[in-house]
Short mmCIF file of C-alpha atoms in Angstrom, two decimals:
data_model
loop_
_atom_site.label_atom_id
_atom_site.label_comp_id
_atom_site.label_asym_id
_atom_site.label_seq_id
_atom_site.Cartn_x
_atom_site.Cartn_y
_atom_site.Cartn_z
CA UNK A 6 0.00 0.00 0.00
CA UNK A 7 2.42 2.64 -1.26
CA UNK A 8 0.05 5.64 -1.51
CA UNK A 9 1.80 8.44 -3.41
CA UNK A 10 5.35 7.81 -4.59
CA UNK A 11 7.63 10.62 -5.71
CA UNK A 12 11.04 10.38 -7.29
CA UNK A 13 13.73 11.55 -6.86
CA UNK A 14 13.93 12.57 -3.20
CA UNK A 15 16.82 14.97 -3.76
CA UNK A 16 18.21 16.66 -6.84
CA UNK A 17 20.79 19.35 -7.59
CA UNK A 18 20.61 21.03 -10.98
CA UNK A 19 22.67 23.68 -12.71
CA UNK A 20 20.86 26.73 -14.06
CA UNK A 21 19.44 25.92 -17.47
CA UNK A 22 19.30 22.16 -17.02
CA UNK A 23 16.04 20.29 -17.39
CA UNK A 24 14.53 17.50 -15.34
CA UNK A 25 11.27 15.67 -14.68
CA UNK A 26 9.84 14.89 -11.27
CA UNK A 27 7.83 11.69 -11.25
CA UNK A 28 4.71 10.98 -9.21
CA UNK A 29 2.54 7.88 -9.07
CA UNK A 30 -0.42 6.93 -6.87
CA UNK A 31 -2.02 3.55 -6.37
CA UNK A 32 -5.26 4.67 -4.69
CA UNK A 33 -7.31 5.08 -7.87
CA UNK A 34 -7.65 8.81 -7.15
CA UNK A 35 -8.99 11.03 -9.89
CA UNK A 36 -7.21 14.28 -8.98
CA UNK A 37 -3.48 14.84 -8.77
CA UNK A 38 -1.54 17.96 -7.85
CA UNK A 39 1.94 19.44 -7.77
CA UNK A 40 2.84 21.92 -5.03
CA UNK A 41 5.99 23.73 -4.09
CA UNK A 42 6.74 24.70 -0.52
CA UNK A 43 8.99 27.59 0.38
CA UNK A 44 9.73 28.96 3.87
CA UNK A 45 6.94 31.22 5.14
CA UNK A 46 4.82 30.73 2.02
CA UNK A 47 2.98 27.50 2.71
CA UNK A 48 2.11 25.16 -0.13
CA UNK A 49 1.53 26.82 -3.50
CA UNK A 50 -0.21 25.00 -6.30
CA UNK A 51 1.79 24.70 -9.51
CA UNK A 52 -0.47 22.53 -11.67
CA UNK A 53 -3.28 20.13 -11.08
CA UNK A 54 -5.12 17.45 -12.99
CA UNK A 55 -8.76 16.85 -12.09
CA UNK A 56 -8.91 13.69 -14.18
CA UNK A 57 -6.92 11.64 -16.64
CA UNK A 58 -6.31 13.65 -19.78
CA UNK A 59 -6.81 17.10 -18.25
CA UNK A 60 -4.36 19.52 -16.68
CA UNK A 61 -4.75 23.09 -15.45
CA UNK A 62 -2.53 25.84 -14.11
CA UNK A 63 -2.43 26.67 -10.43
CA UNK A 64 -1.04 29.73 -8.68
CA UNK A 65 2.61 29.51 -9.82
CA UNK A 66 2.80 27.63 -13.16
CA UNK A 67 5.52 29.66 -14.88
CA UNK A 68 8.61 27.64 -15.72
CA UNK A 69 6.86 24.28 -15.35
CA UNK A 70 5.00 21.81 -17.51
CA UNK A 71 3.04 18.72 -16.54
CA UNK A 72 1.82 15.50 -18.06
CA UNK A 73 -0.99 13.28 -16.79
CA UNK A 74 0.27 10.12 -18.42
CA UNK A 75 -2.56 7.94 -17.12
CA UNK A 76 -4.72 7.82 -14.01
CA UNK A 77 -1.79 6.78 -11.84
CA UNK A 78 0.99 9.08 -13.00
CA UNK A 79 1.46 12.85 -13.03
CA UNK A 80 4.87 14.27 -13.87
CA UNK A 81 6.29 17.77 -13.46
CA UNK A 82 8.94 19.04 -15.86
CA UNK A 83 11.33 21.93 -15.50
CA UNK A 84 12.55 22.77 -19.00
CA UNK A 85 15.24 25.28 -18.02
CA UNK A 86 15.83 25.35 -14.28
CA UNK A 87 16.36 28.65 -12.48
CA UNK A 88 17.61 29.32 -8.93
CA UNK A 89 14.11 30.64 -8.08
CA UNK A 90 12.85 27.09 -8.54
CA UNK A 91 14.89 25.87 -5.58
CA UNK A 92 12.20 24.46 -3.34
CA UNK A 93 10.61 21.36 -1.91
CA UNK A 94 8.10 19.86 -4.30
CA UNK A 95 5.14 17.74 -3.20
CA UNK A 96 2.87 15.65 -5.30
CA UNK A 97 -0.56 14.85 -3.92
CA UNK A 98 -3.69 13.03 -4.94
CA UNK A 99 -7.25 12.86 -3.73
CA UNK A 100 -10.54 11.32 -4.69
CA UNK A 101 -12.18 14.68 -5.40
CA UNK A 102 -15.15 16.39 -3.79
CA UNK A 103 -14.53 16.99 -0.10
CA UNK A 104 -11.71 14.48 0.22
CA UNK A 105 -8.41 15.51 1.70
CA UNK A 106 -5.02 15.04 0.17
CA UNK A 107 -2.56 12.21 0.38
CA UNK A 108 0.93 13.57 -0.09
CA UNK A 109 4.10 12.10 -1.46
CA UNK A 110 7.25 12.36 0.60
CA UNK A 111 8.59 15.34 -1.33
CA UNK A 112 11.52 16.22 -3.59
CA UNK A 113 14.11 18.68 -2.39
CA UNK A 114 15.40 20.48 -5.47
CA UNK A 115 18.35 22.86 -5.47
CA UNK A 116 19.23 24.88 -8.56
CA UNK A 117 22.70 26.41 -8.52
CA UNK B 2 -9.01 35.98 -4.71
CA UNK B 3 -9.32 32.91 -2.52
CA UNK B 4 -7.07 32.89 0.51
CA UNK B 5 -6.42 31.14 3.78
CA UNK B 6 -4.78 32.93 6.69
CA UNK B 7 -3.29 31.35 9.80
CA UNK B 8 -2.21 32.85 13.09
CA UNK B 9 0.11 32.96 14.79
CA UNK B 10 2.78 32.12 12.21
CA UNK B 11 5.03 30.78 14.92
CA UNK B 12 4.64 29.86 18.54
CA UNK B 13 6.92 28.60 21.30
CA UNK B 14 5.38 26.97 24.37
CA UNK B 15 6.48 24.77 27.25
CA UNK B 16 5.48 21.15 27.64
CA UNK B 17 2.10 20.86 29.30
CA UNK B 18 0.76 24.14 27.92
CA UNK B 19 -2.45 24.33 25.90
CA UNK B 20 -2.30 26.03 22.52
CA UNK B 21 -4.91 27.32 20.11
CA UNK B 22 -4.11 27.76 16.44
CA UNK B 23 -6.31 29.88 14.23
CA UNK B 24 -7.33 29.61 10.61
CA UNK B 25 -9.57 31.99 8.67
CA UNK B 26 -10.55 31.85 5.04
CA UNK B 27 -12.12 33.68 2.15
CA UNK B 28 -12.98 30.99 -0.37
CA UNK B 29 -15.81 30.74 -2.84
CA UNK B 30 -17.75 27.51 -2.99
CA UNK B 31 -16.49 26.32 0.40
CA UNK B 32 -16.74 22.57 0.86
CA UNK B 33 -14.53 21.60 3.78
CA UNK B 34 -11.59 22.66 5.93
CA UNK B 35 -8.62 20.42 6.55
CA UNK B 36 -5.89 20.42 9.20
CA UNK B 37 -2.51 18.82 8.57
CA UNK B 38 0.60 18.30 10.68
CA UNK B 39 3.94 18.58 8.93
CA UNK B 40 7.10 17.42 10.63
CA UNK B 41 10.17 16.77 8.56
CA UNK B 42 8.54 15.52 5.40
CA UNK B 43 5.08 15.35 3.88
CA UNK B 44 2.01 16.74 5.68
CA UNK B 45 -0.09 14.17 7.46
CA UNK B 46 -3.85 14.48 7.74
CA UNK B 47 -5.42 15.43 11.09
CA UNK B 48 -9.03 16.51 10.61
CA UNK B 49 -11.61 17.35 8.00
CA UNK B 50 -14.41 19.71 9.02
CA UNK B 51 -17.52 20.33 7.00
CA UNK B 52 -20.18 21.41 9.50
CA UNK B 53 -20.17 24.34 11.90
CA UNK B 54 -20.07 23.72 15.62
CA UNK B 55 -19.21 20.03 15.54
CA UNK B 56 -15.96 19.32 17.33
CA UNK B 57 -13.60 16.74 15.92
CA UNK B 58 -11.32 15.16 18.50
CA UNK B 59 -8.30 12.89 18.39
CA UNK B 60 -6.48 12.39 21.66
CA UNK B 61 -5.16 15.75 22.84
CA UNK B 62 -6.06 17.46 19.57
CA UNK B 63 -9.44 18.93 18.74
CA UNK B 64 -10.81 21.24 16.11
CA UNK B 65 -14.01 23.08 15.34
CA UNK B 66 -15.34 25.04 12.38
CA UNK B 67 -17.34 28.27 12.46
CA UNK B 68 -18.80 28.87 9.00
CA UNK B 69 -20.42 32.11 10.08
CA UNK B 70 -17.04 33.53 11.09
CA UNK B 71 -15.25 31.74 8.23
CA UNK B 72 -12.75 30.31 10.64
CA UNK B 73 -11.53 27.27 12.50
CA UNK B 74 -9.40 26.60 15.55
CA UNK B 75 -7.11 23.70 16.37
CA UNK B 76 -6.54 23.07 20.07
CA UNK B 77 -3.74 21.00 21.52
CA UNK B 78 -3.88 20.30 25.25
CA UNK B 79 -1.01 19.14 27.48
CA UNK B 80 1.50 19.73 24.70
CA UNK B 81 4.49 17.43 24.28
CA UNK B 82 7.77 17.91 22.43
CA UNK B 83 6.44 15.53 19.78
CA UNK B 84 3.80 18.11 18.91
CA UNK B 85 6.51 20.38 17.52
CA UNK B 86 5.66 20.77 13.83
CA UNK B 87 4.13 23.06 11.26
CA UNK B 88 0.34 22.92 11.34
CA UNK B 89 -1.29 23.60 8.01
CA UNK B 90 -4.86 24.67 7.45
CA UNK B 91 -6.38 24.11 4.02
CA UNK B 92 -9.78 24.74 2.49
CA UNK B 93 -11.43 22.72 -0.27
CA UNK B 94 -13.32 24.90 -2.69
CA UNK B 95 -12.47 27.90 -4.75
CA UNK B 96 -13.13 28.77 -8.33
CA UNK B 97 -11.97 25.33 -9.35
CA UNK B 98 -11.85 22.18 -7.32
CA UNK B 99 -8.61 22.79 -5.51
CA UNK B 100 -7.28 22.77 -1.98
CA UNK B 101 -5.98 26.16 -0.83
CA UNK B 102 -3.35 26.11 1.88
CA UNK B 103 -2.54 28.69 4.50
CA UNK B 104 1.10 29.55 5.32
CA UNK B 105 1.13 27.31 8.37
CA UNK B 106 1.81 27.82 12.08
CA UNK B 107 5.20 26.66 13.28
CA UNK B 108 4.81 25.26 16.81
CA UNK B 109 7.82 24.56 19.01
CA UNK B 110 7.26 22.78 22.32
CA UNK B 111 10.21 23.03 24.67
CA UNK B 112 10.78 20.79 27.70
#
């Protein structure tokens, strides 16, 4: 019963490099989300996917792209990393409606 | 614009104290309010509140929602060092079906 699995757990990138953060859930949830968490700013929504085949921008989408590959997987891509994207990234999923989130364990990304 | 506000942003108490954390919101199409505890890694779920005036309780933690005042409180009695964490309030609703998080309250319990 893995829940939400994120990879990698840690990553260091140079400015301008690209990478993809992977997220998979095994709870048959419809909705999946990517957040970033910075000190004093709480969790800010980057992108979300309300169902397979759909994606929408959240509060801070600039510099990111996402893919909802199937119901289980939702990836986040940084095409050209910038130091401002240094953060902790959380993937989450939920059933929808009033249901709360289940979070992945997070990815700590540093861009130098 | 939808928003969730928490206060205080940080708090230091001694073991055995009782603390009250506050959350207020301005969210369209409110559905529910969630409390999470975040220690070193991912947030873990504490409570979901949908109805005003009904207290949810789990051990030393309790929470209640006031829809009229658009707010909620989280109480922790007889605090322990293990309660040290960031407590996140989140509201389900908004212009699209998303969960909006507050900035969190950082609680430190010292022996």
